[in-house]
């Protein structure tokens, strides 16, 4: 019986983006219904991120979202609630293609997160997780590909991370960073602003440094114009929206046009 294909679909698309193709587009998933992920995969998004840091999603929800995209070419990432060995190990054991680590501030913090997602020799991930082995692989077969194909992506969303970006970019095994403008702005003293004064320029500086190091950059976009702008800025991984953001974007103008509420200060 042939081995299951463990090639991470996102990695190839990021390399394509680096070669001049379009960015890898994705959806941020916060709702518990796996139908959200099923629809996204069927419609052809390149990746989804299941958000366990904010909202109500737990490990049982993660499994259902993973099942919903099984057999598709959509990569599944999980934003874990914290950079802890137990959390990272469990979501990878469930079969996620990678993890996003929140609030990484230093190269040392990222190195710890990398170790939590790698097996002994490169890290401290415990042996287990029959689901990630597709219920049929021999352990040695899985171990040979797991470290290579698992993506561990730091969220660069604090002033400390920005200040330490050059050392962060030197961490062994790093392929992609994901920038969080809102938290970055807040940490610079501009609470509640998506890109406070100087933050947009800071983001472009980090994208440039990452590109020079051969590392991809990702970000969430606010609308269609922002999606195109982020691609022009060199982002290879662009989030189209969150699931609740898409619903809200559609409902707000409908309610406004029907004489209902107006929405002057939208967040997403």
Coordinates of C-alpha atoms in Angstrom, one line a residue:
X1 CA 0.0 0.0 0.0
X2 CA 1.5 3.4 -0.9
X3 CA 2.3 5.8 1.9
X4 CA -0.1 8.7 2.5
X5 CA 1.0 12.0 0.9
X6 CA 2.5 14.1 3.7
X7 CA 3.7 16.9 1.5
X8 CA 2.7 20.2 3.1
X9 CA 0.6 21.9 0.5
X10 CA 1.2 25.4 1.8
X11 CA 5.0 25.2 1.5
X12 CA 4.8 24.7 -2.3
X13 CA 2.4 27.6 -2.7
X14 CA 4.7 29.9 -0.7
X15 CA 7.6 28.9 -2.9
X16 CA 5.4 29.7 -5.9
X17 CA 4.6 33.1 -4.5
X18 CA 8.3 33.8 -4.1
X19 CA 8.8 32.9 -7.7
X20 CA 6.2 35.5 -8.8
X21 CA 3.0 33.7 -8.6
X22 CA 0.0 35.0 -6.5
X23 CA 0.2 34.8 -2.7
X24 CA -1.3 31.8 -0.9
X25 CA -4.7 33.0 0.2
X26 CA -6.4 31.8 3.4
X27 CA -9.3 32.0 5.8
X28 CA -9.2 32.6 9.6
X29 CA -11.6 30.2 11.3
X30 CA -13.2 31.1 14.6
X31 CA -16.6 29.5 14.3
X32 CA -17.1 26.0 15.6
X33 CA -19.0 24.7 12.6
X34 CA -16.7 22.5 10.4
X35 CA -18.9 23.5 7.4
X36 CA -16.9 26.8 7.4
X37 CA -13.7 24.9 6.7
X38 CA -15.4 22.5 4.3
X39 CA -16.7 25.5 2.2
X40 CA -13.3 27.2 2.2
X41 CA -11.6 24.1 1.0
X42 CA -14.2 23.4 -1.7
X43 CA -13.9 27.0 -2.9
X44 CA -10.2 26.6 -3.2
X45 CA -8.4 28.6 -0.4
X46 CA -4.8 27.6 0.0
X47 CA -4.9 27.5 3.8
X48 CA -7.1 27.9 6.8
X49 CA -6.0 28.8 10.4
X50 CA -8.1 27.4 13.2
X51 CA -8.0 29.9 16.0
X52 CA -7.6 28.4 19.5
X53 CA -6.2 31.6 21.0
X54 CA -9.4 33.7 20.7
X55 CA -12.9 32.5 20.8
X56 CA -14.3 29.1 21.9
X57 CA -12.6 26.5 19.8
X58 CA -11.1 23.5 21.6
X59 CA -9.4 20.3 20.5
X60 CA -12.7 18.5 19.6
X61 CA -13.5 21.4 17.3
X62 CA -10.0 21.2 15.7
X63 CA -10.6 17.5 14.8
X64 CA -13.9 18.3 13.1
X65 CA -12.4 21.1 11.0
X66 CA -9.5 18.8 10.0
X67 CA -12.0 16.1 8.9
X68 CA -14.0 18.7 6.9
X69 CA -11.0 19.4 4.6
X70 CA -9.6 15.9 4.4
X71 CA -8.6 15.1 0.8
X72 CA -8.4 18.7 -0.2
X73 CA -5.3 20.7 -1.2
X74 CA -6.0 23.2 1.7
X75 CA -3.4 23.3 4.4
X76 CA -4.7 23.5 8.0
X77 CA -2.8 25.5 10.5
X78 CA -3.8 26.0 14.2
X79 CA -3.1 29.2 16.2
X80 CA -2.4 27.7 19.6
X81 CA -3.4 29.7 22.7
X82 CA 0.2 29.8 24.0
X83 CA 3.6 28.4 23.1
X84 CA 3.4 25.3 25.3
X85 CA 4.7 21.8 24.6
X86 CA 1.4 20.1 25.5
X87 CA -0.7 22.4 23.2
X88 CA 1.6 22.2 20.2
X89 CA 2.0 18.5 20.6
X90 CA -1.7 17.8 20.7
X91 CA -2.7 19.8 17.7
X92 CA 0.1 18.3 15.6
X93 CA -0.9 14.8 16.8
X94 CA -4.5 15.6 15.6
X95 CA -3.0 16.1 12.1
X96 CA -2.5 19.9 11.6
X97 CA -0.1 20.9 8.9
X98 CA 1.5 23.4 11.2
X99 CA 1.0 25.8 14.1
X100 CA 1.1 29.6 14.6
X101 CA 2.8 30.6 17.8
X102 CA 1.3 33.8 19.4
X103 CA 3.2 36.7 20.9
X104 CA 6.7 35.5 20.1
X105 CA 9.1 38.2 21.3
X106 CA 12.6 36.8 21.0
X107 CA 14.6 34.3 19.0
X108 CA 14.9 32.2 22.2
X109 CA 11.1 32.0 22.5
X110 CA 10.8 30.9 18.9
X111 CA 13.5 28.3 19.4
X112 CA 11.5 26.8 22.3
X113 CA 8.4 26.7 20.1
X114 CA 10.4 25.0 17.4
X115 CA 11.6 22.3 19.8
X116 CA 8.0 21.6 21.0
X117 CA 7.0 20.8 17.4
X118 CA 10.0 18.6 16.5
X119 CA 10.9 15.1 17.6
X120 CA 14.0 14.2 19.6
X121 CA 17.1 15.1 17.6
X122 CA 15.7 18.4 16.8
X123 CA 13.2 18.9 19.6
X124 CA 11.2 17.4 22.4
X125 CA 7.9 16.4 20.9
X126 CA 6.6 13.2 22.4
X127 CA 6.0 10.1 20.3
X128 CA 2.3 9.4 19.7
X129 CA -0.6 10.6 17.7
X130 CA -2.1 7.8 15.6
X131 CA -4.4 10.2 13.9
X132 CA -1.5 12.3 12.5
X133 CA -0.1 9.0 11.1
X134 CA -3.3 8.5 9.2
X135 CA -4.0 5.3 11.3
X136 CA -1.9 3.2 9.0
X137 CA 1.7 4.4 8.8
X138 CA 4.6 2.7 10.6
X139 CA 6.1 5.0 13.3
X140 CA 9.4 5.3 11.5
X141 CA 7.8 6.2 8.2
X142 CA 5.9 9.0 9.9
X143 CA 8.9 10.3 11.9
X144 CA 10.9 10.6 8.6
X145 CA 8.5 13.1 7.2
X146 CA 6.8 14.8 10.2
X147 CA 9.6 17.2 11.1
X148 CA 10.3 18.1 7.5
X149 CA 6.6 18.9 6.6
X150 CA 5.4 20.5 9.8
X151 CA 5.4 24.3 9.6
X152 CA 6.0 26.3 12.8
X153 CA 5.2 30.0 12.2
X154 CA 5.7 32.8 14.8
X155 CA 3.3 35.6 15.1
X156 CA 5.2 38.9 15.1
X157 CA 2.8 41.1 16.9
X158 CA 4.8 43.0 19.6
X159 CA 7.3 45.8 19.7
X160 CA 9.8 43.4 21.2
X161 CA 9.4 41.1 18.3
X162 CA 9.9 43.9 15.8
X163 CA 13.0 45.1 17.7
X164 CA 14.4 41.5 17.7
X165 CA 13.3 40.6 14.1
X166 CA 16.8 40.2 12.8
X167 CA 17.7 37.6 15.4
X168 CA 14.3 35.9 15.1
X169 CA 14.8 35.5 11.3
X170 CA 18.1 33.6 12.0
X171 CA 16.3 30.8 14.0
X172 CA 17.0 27.4 12.4
X173 CA 14.1 26.0 10.5
X174 CA 12.1 29.2 10.2
X175 CA 10.3 29.4 6.9
X176 CA 7.5 32.0 7.4
X177 CA 6.6 34.8 9.8
X178 CA 3.0 36.1 10.3
X179 CA 2.6 39.7 11.3
X180 CA -0.2 41.0 13.5
X181 CA -0.8 44.7 12.9
X182 CA -3.3 45.3 15.7
X183 CA -1.3 43.8 18.5
X184 CA 1.8 45.4 17.1
X185 CA 0.1 48.8 17.1
X186 CA -1.1 48.3 20.7
X187 CA 2.3 47.4 21.9
X188 CA 3.6 50.6 20.4
X189 CA 1.1 52.6 22.4
X190 CA -1.7 52.8 19.8
X191 CA -4.4 50.6 21.4
X192 CA -7.3 49.8 19.1
X193 CA -5.6 50.9 15.9
X194 CA -4.9 48.5 13.1
X195 CA -1.8 50.3 12.0
X196 CA -0.8 53.2 14.3
X197 CA 1.8 55.9 13.4
X198 CA 4.9 54.3 12.1
X199 CA 3.6 50.7 12.3
X200 CA 2.9 50.4 8.5
X201 CA 6.5 51.3 7.8
X202 CA 7.7 48.9 10.5
X203 CA 5.8 46.1 8.9
X204 CA 7.3 46.8 5.5
X205 CA 10.8 46.8 7.1
X206 CA 10.2 43.4 8.5
X207 CA 8.8 42.0 5.2
X208 CA 11.9 43.3 3.5
X209 CA 14.3 41.7 6.0
X210 CA 12.4 38.4 5.9
X211 CA 12.6 38.4 2.1
X212 CA 16.3 39.1 2.2
X213 CA 16.6 36.1 4.5
X214 CA 14.6 33.8 2.2
X215 CA 11.6 33.8 4.6
X216 CA 8.0 34.3 3.6
X217 CA 5.7 36.9 5.4
X218 CA 2.0 36.6 6.1
X219 CA -0.7 39.0 7.2
X220 CA -4.4 39.3 7.4
X221 CA -6.0 41.8 5.0
X222 CA -8.9 44.1 5.8
X223 CA -10.7 44.2 2.4
X224 CA -10.2 43.5 -1.3
X225 CA -8.0 46.6 -1.9
X226 CA -5.9 45.6 1.1
X227 CA -5.5 42.1 -0.3
X228 CA -4.0 43.5 -3.5
X229 CA -1.9 46.0 -1.6
X230 CA -0.4 43.3 0.6
X231 CA 0.5 41.2 -2.5
X232 CA 2.3 44.3 -3.9
X233 CA 4.1 44.7 -0.7
X234 CA 5.7 41.3 -0.9
X235 CA 3.5 39.2 1.4
X236 CA 3.3 35.6 0.2
X237 CA 0.6 34.5 2.6
X238 CA -2.5 36.7 2.8
X239 CA -5.6 36.1 4.9
X240 CA -8.7 37.1 3.0
X241 CA -10.8 37.5 6.1
X242 CA -12.1 35.6 9.1
X243 CA -15.3 33.7 8.9
X244 CA -17.2 36.1 11.1
X245 CA -15.6 39.0 9.2
X246 CA -17.0 37.7 5.9
X247 CA -20.5 37.4 7.4
X248 CA -20.3 40.8 9.0
X249 CA -19.0 42.5 5.8
X250 CA -22.0 41.1 3.9
X251 CA -24.6 42.0 6.5
X252 CA -23.5 45.5 7.4
X253 CA -24.2 47.1 3.9
X254 CA -27.4 45.2 3.6
X255 CA -28.7 46.5 6.9
X256 CA -27.5 50.0 6.1
X257 CA -29.2 50.0 2.7
X258 CA -32.4 48.7 4.3
X259 CA -32.5 51.6 6.7
X260 CA -31.1 49.8 9.7
X261 CA -28.0 50.4 11.6
X262 CA -24.9 52.2 10.3
X263 CA -21.4 51.0 11.2
X264 CA -18.8 53.7 11.3
X265 CA -16.2 52.0 13.3
X266 CA -15.7 48.5 12.1
X267 CA -13.0 46.2 13.4
X268 CA -13.1 43.5 10.8

